[in-house]
XYZ file of C-alpha atoms in Angstrom:
386
model
C -0.027 -0.023 0.127
C 1.099 3.534 -0.353
C 1.053 6.998 0.965
C 0.459 10.509 -0.366
C 2.016 14.006 1.166
C -0.075 15.632 3.675
C 0.153 18.961 5.536
C 1.484 17.120 8.606
C 4.002 15.383 6.423
C 5.670 17.855 3.955
C 9.125 17.052 2.695
C 11.823 19.129 3.968
C 12.699 21.850 1.841
C 15.686 21.403 -0.303
C 15.254 17.466 -0.712
C 16.861 16.418 -4.268
C 15.096 14.397 -6.572
C 17.049 11.352 -7.824
C 19.475 11.890 -10.745
C 18.229 10.168 -14.123
C 19.660 6.846 -14.881
C 22.946 6.958 -17.007
C 22.945 5.088 -20.239
C 25.114 2.455 -18.559
C 24.282 1.436 -14.804
C 26.760 2.606 -12.147
C 28.633 -0.051 -10.524
C 27.322 -0.067 -6.604
C 29.560 -1.873 -4.551
C 28.038 -0.576 -1.314
C 24.681 -0.668 0.615
C 23.430 2.693 1.977
C 24.306 1.597 5.417
C 28.097 1.986 4.269
C 27.568 5.789 3.734
C 27.123 6.005 7.453
C 29.550 6.495 10.116
C 30.795 3.091 10.039
C 29.628 -0.399 10.041
C 27.464 -1.838 12.859
C 27.083 -5.196 14.112
C 24.102 -7.101 12.628
C 23.424 -8.488 15.860
C 22.521 -5.551 17.404
C 19.652 -4.758 14.973
C 18.475 -8.445 15.546
C 18.409 -7.787 19.326
C 16.429 -4.603 18.819
C 14.012 -6.193 16.691
C 13.645 -9.197 19.233
C 13.169 -6.681 22.059
C 10.539 -4.858 19.987
C 8.531 -7.925 19.151
C 8.589 -8.877 22.536
C 7.355 -5.439 23.878
C 4.687 -5.318 21.058
C 3.344 -8.803 20.541
C 1.019 -8.638 24.001
C -0.397 -5.134 22.555
C -1.028 -6.828 19.184
C -2.509 -10.190 20.663
C -4.947 -8.290 22.915
C -6.139 -6.333 20.023
C -6.862 -9.149 17.757
C -8.322 -10.980 20.658
C -10.916 -8.169 20.747
C -12.181 -8.972 17.125
C -15.237 -10.965 16.219
C -14.686 -14.603 15.852
C -14.401 -14.661 11.779
C -11.969 -11.859 11.660
C -9.976 -12.680 14.488
C -9.342 -16.282 13.025
C -8.067 -14.728 9.577
C -5.914 -12.210 11.310
C -4.257 -14.714 13.790
C -3.792 -17.119 10.967
C -2.026 -13.985 8.797
C 0.137 -13.226 11.778
C 1.517 -16.721 12.012
C -0.023 -17.496 15.754
C -2.893 -19.907 14.320
C -3.078 -22.502 11.788
C -6.060 -22.286 9.244
C -7.884 -24.755 11.566
C -7.650 -22.348 14.515
C -4.937 -24.622 16.349
C -2.040 -22.855 17.963
C 1.101 -22.120 15.730
C 4.431 -20.829 16.539
C 4.540 -18.982 13.159
C 6.314 -16.133 11.843
C 4.691 -12.798 12.240
C 7.339 -10.664 10.308
C 10.477 -8.928 11.400
C 8.794 -5.869 13.226
C 10.806 -3.413 11.641
C 8.244 -0.568 11.733
C 7.281 -0.996 15.479
C 10.960 -1.221 16.130
C 11.374 2.091 14.504
C 8.751 3.713 16.567
C 10.358 2.408 19.676
C 14.148 3.041 18.753
C 13.013 6.709 17.592
C 11.067 7.363 20.982
C 14.235 6.144 22.843
C 16.726 8.205 21.002
C 14.702 11.415 21.621
C 13.448 10.699 25.122
C 15.257 7.609 26.675
C 13.860 4.568 27.969
C 10.630 6.093 29.555
C 9.629 7.497 25.993
C 10.084 3.936 24.699
C 7.999 2.268 27.301
C 5.077 4.954 26.655
C 5.421 4.307 22.886
C 4.569 0.483 22.942
C 1.009 1.077 22.174
C 1.812 3.531 18.949
C 4.507 0.757 17.637
C 1.637 -1.713 17.915
C -0.682 0.779 15.961
C 1.780 1.174 13.303
C 2.070 -2.685 12.868
C -1.466 -3.368 12.634
C -1.494 -0.774 9.798
C 1.124 -2.689 8.296
C -0.553 -5.658 8.266
C -3.578 -4.298 6.937
C -1.716 -3.028 3.923
C -0.254 -6.596 3.488
C -3.662 -8.450 3.600
C -5.050 -6.073 1.009
C -1.929 -6.183 -1.158
C -2.176 -10.066 -1.200
C -5.517 -10.048 -2.603
C -4.850 -7.372 -5.016
C -1.565 -8.743 -6.419
C -3.097 -12.251 -6.092
C -0.041 -13.332 -4.170
C -0.189 -16.880 -3.011
C 2.482 -16.985 -0.415
C 3.835 -14.850 2.579
C 6.100 -15.727 5.018
C 6.596 -19.101 3.822
C 2.726 -20.042 3.911
C -0.421 -19.562 1.857
C -1.830 -16.167 2.028
C -4.723 -15.424 4.072
C -7.008 -14.816 0.939
C -6.124 -18.151 -0.375
C -7.103 -19.846 2.658
C -10.389 -17.993 3.816
C -11.265 -16.049 0.457
C -11.119 -12.542 -0.793
C -14.100 -11.005 1.268
C -12.624 -12.389 4.849
C -8.910 -11.235 4.127
C -10.262 -7.667 3.115
C -12.588 -7.425 5.996
C -9.806 -8.526 8.128
C -7.430 -5.963 6.980
C -10.239 -3.197 7.598
C -10.659 -4.424 11.199
C -6.745 -4.200 11.504
C -7.013 -0.530 10.513
C -9.717 0.321 12.703
C -7.747 -1.431 15.654
C -4.713 0.442 15.144
C -6.739 3.977 15.420
C -8.654 2.497 18.353
C -5.335 1.956 20.040
C -4.353 5.502 19.770
C -7.817 6.909 20.638
C -7.727 5.059 23.850
C -4.187 5.858 24.605
C -3.936 8.417 27.394
C -0.349 9.758 26.533
C -0.795 13.435 25.462
C 0.831 12.766 21.840
C -1.852 10.158 21.364
C -4.093 12.422 19.169
C -1.349 13.903 17.125
C -0.141 10.351 16.560
C -3.479 9.179 15.459
C -3.913 12.041 13.204
C -0.554 11.464 11.647
C -1.286 7.661 11.095
C -4.640 8.284 9.612
C -2.983 10.686 7.218
C -0.393 8.140 6.406
C -3.219 5.517 5.600
C -4.547 7.722 2.961
C -1.066 8.037 1.405
C -0.464 4.468 1.589
C -3.801 3.921 -0.423
C -2.608 6.745 -2.893
C 0.510 5.023 -3.338
C -1.249 1.501 -3.966
C -3.548 3.187 -6.243
C -0.909 4.613 -8.314
C 1.030 0.775 -8.360
C -2.236 -0.685 -9.398
C -2.661 1.681 -12.527
C 0.672 1.257 -13.449
C -0.039 -2.602 -14.048
C -2.312 -1.489 -16.964
C 0.441 0.745 -18.543
C 2.828 -0.328 -21.272
C 6.393 -0.116 -19.920
C 7.099 2.800 -22.155
C 4.339 5.031 -20.663
C 5.725 4.722 -17.152
C 8.489 7.135 -15.849
C 11.322 6.468 -13.255
C 10.261 9.604 -11.287
C 6.549 8.375 -11.090
C 7.760 4.936 -9.917
C 10.060 6.615 -7.232
C 7.057 8.878 -6.096
C 5.044 5.328 -5.819
C 7.606 3.716 -3.960
C 7.813 6.740 -1.287
C 4.076 6.396 -1.117
C 3.849 2.804 -0.620
C 7.001 2.092 1.452
C 8.726 5.180 2.765
C 5.583 7.009 4.110
C 4.884 4.257 6.912
C 8.602 4.125 8.064
C 8.483 7.722 7.987
C 5.249 7.846 10.038
C 6.718 5.291 12.346
C 9.735 7.295 13.236
C 7.540 10.309 13.653
C 5.478 8.657 16.035
C 8.311 7.877 18.116
C 9.426 11.410 18.073
C 5.916 12.344 19.192
C 6.043 10.040 22.105
C 9.242 11.624 23.035
C 7.792 15.179 23.084
C 10.041 16.218 20.080
C 9.324 19.575 18.518
C 7.916 19.860 15.098
C 11.434 20.332 13.452
C 12.540 16.929 15.139
C 9.397 15.015 14.165
C 9.921 16.134 10.662
C 13.373 15.006 10.394
C 12.840 11.885 11.655
C 9.829 11.422 9.159
C 12.317 12.432 6.656
C 14.668 9.776 7.825
C 12.080 7.099 7.696
C 11.003 7.865 4.277
C 14.541 7.998 2.619
C 15.512 4.708 4.545
C 12.165 3.315 3.242
C 12.884 3.984 -0.230
C 16.583 2.376 0.380
C 14.313 -0.507 1.792
C 12.237 -0.642 -1.181
C 14.949 -0.557 -3.748
C 16.786 -3.343 -2.086
C 13.552 -5.347 -1.963
C 12.694 -4.862 -5.594
C 16.292 -6.186 -6.299
C 15.343 -9.191 -3.868
C 12.207 -9.620 -5.867
C 14.080 -10.374 -9.098
C 17.189 -11.965 -7.550
C 16.471 -13.433 -4.256
C 16.633 -16.881 -3.097
C 13.140 -18.278 -2.966
C 14.564 -20.381 0.229
C 14.743 -17.005 2.210
C 11.977 -14.920 0.399
C 9.321 -17.351 0.760
C 8.257 -16.404 -2.714
C 9.213 -18.022 -6.093
C 12.126 -16.887 -7.989
C 11.545 -13.928 -10.490
C 7.980 -13.482 -9.097
C 8.191 -9.730 -9.748
C 9.132 -10.359 -13.352
C 6.551 -13.108 -13.963
C 4.014 -10.700 -12.867
C 5.214 -8.045 -15.100
C 5.809 -5.756 -12.325
C 7.172 -2.228 -12.904
C 9.745 -2.592 -10.255
C 12.388 0.057 -9.780
C 15.313 -1.918 -11.176
C 12.863 -2.901 -14.200
C 12.073 0.951 -15.039
C 15.345 2.146 -14.533
C 16.736 -0.655 -16.886
C 13.928 0.352 -19.494
C 14.924 4.056 -19.154
C 18.620 3.266 -19.837
C 18.283 3.547 -23.571
C 20.564 0.837 -23.951
C 20.203 -2.660 -26.451
C 19.289 -4.495 -23.382
C 16.433 -2.194 -22.411
C 15.075 -2.656 -25.943
C 15.113 -6.480 -25.446
C 13.516 -6.109 -21.990
C 10.713 -3.773 -23.382
C 9.938 -6.472 -25.893
C 9.993 -9.258 -23.339
C 7.590 -7.078 -21.216
C 5.073 -6.633 -23.721
C 4.491 -10.602 -23.920
C 2.413 -11.857 -21.104
C 4.426 -14.280 -18.888
C 4.326 -17.575 -20.403
C 3.338 -16.818 -23.928
C 6.929 -16.391 -25.191
C 7.677 -19.842 -26.121
C 10.191 -20.238 -23.424
C 9.989 -22.444 -20.287
C 9.359 -20.577 -16.827
C 12.910 -21.030 -16.129
C 14.280 -19.670 -19.260
C 11.900 -16.712 -19.347
C 12.743 -15.613 -15.870
C 16.545 -16.093 -16.431
C 16.447 -13.969 -19.664
C 14.319 -11.075 -18.292
C 16.444 -10.976 -15.167
C 19.635 -10.755 -17.275
C 18.004 -8.013 -19.574
C 17.562 -5.959 -16.243
C 20.836 -6.444 -15.171
C 22.680 -5.928 -18.595
C 20.643 -2.676 -18.985
C 21.654 -1.306 -15.472
C 18.867 -1.693 -13.591
C 20.339 -3.792 -10.659
C 23.371 -1.534 -10.352
C 21.152 1.496 -10.393
C 18.984 0.339 -7.589
C 21.907 -0.386 -5.450
C 23.589 3.094 -5.926
C 20.166 4.569 -5.445
C 19.719 2.593 -2.012
C 23.123 3.712 -0.994
C 22.249 7.452 -2.146
C 18.869 7.254 -0.042
C 20.611 5.943 3.187
C 23.191 8.912 2.803
C 20.207 11.223 2.967
C 18.737 9.548 5.790
C 21.640 9.719 7.912
C 21.434 13.539 7.203
C 18.355 13.814 8.464
C 18.829 11.485 11.523
C 21.685 13.593 12.539
C 19.512 16.609 12.284
C 16.993 15.041 14.652
C 19.392 13.117 17.196
C 23.023 14.654 16.792
C 24.468 12.410 19.290
C 25.455 9.242 17.306
C 25.518 7.235 20.625
C 21.846 8.200 21.051
C 20.886 7.182 17.587
C 22.653 3.858 17.755
C 19.465 1.714 17.588
C 17.912 3.792 14.575
C 21.425 3.491 12.756
C 21.463 -0.613 13.490
C 17.952 -0.625 12.189
C 18.710 1.142 9.093
C 21.821 -0.925 8.273
C 19.202 -3.857 8.745
C 16.902 -3.187 6.133
C 19.672 -2.359 3.559
C 22.076 -5.057 4.026
C 19.378 -7.994 2.920
C 20.622 -9.856 0.199
C 18.211 -12.906 0.134
């Protein structure tokens, strides 16, 4: 799902649009995290995510338990806490990156008391994220998520959509019932973010019916900021609100999350083409098979290279109708994207976006020691390779 800019979520003045793709894709040997103050221990991010999951899960489970039976069953299955038949499961509820950002931002700006106070807000952000996943899976007809069948394939479209609607309502109820003085501003910001998410998803869906030549790289980047950057930015902003930060600090945290979110999406799009299904939980080249206009693909198409022309021809033909086996077609399409510079461009852009994110973080949290948790999470989302 996606997000459009609102009055409370304006881009900071002077933010640059990315440069156009050169005719030959740049070689990118670094990820965004490497543009920061130095490498961090990946175990630190894992520990932060585990602590966040431990803090937020009780709020999430209590919220889901308040749902009517049918929607509770779908939601608990989606989170991996129940099997389809309703029996308990010790499944995978996701990495909890967004609630971890809420808590890390609150702690960076207000210490441990602010972190503890922001748990309900962190749960609200995770509920909104999962609302988008339930709806996205229906719209994209994705059959697998987190290494198990998606909710709509098990319970049907209607039940999955209604469960997603309920999760969004639960998120806003959590904030409405929170006595914290920042809860009203947080609820307004999260609601505005949901509208932006929907706008981004609408743009993404509309692009599916467009021919490759009809979509510009700037349009896809704007869509990606709405679909992914906005919710990460909102998560960081909510943490800042719960820490009592001034508007300038809240805006800088939002900008940090947005830039990190774009880096995240760029890497995610690379994984969507070249990722290992054993780790991604999705078939190899699933985005190519669906003819998605992902960032590496659109960048490759815009390169003006012979490989770009080949890629455009491949994308004009529905998957499976080109006379090749699925494995051959996926491999040929992925190679065309790579030869046209799409993979290198996406990796270089991820590095550039993370450099911008670090600038915004330094504006909000000048002390690197206090920003350590956010730095670790930022590195985590851009160092994924499978």
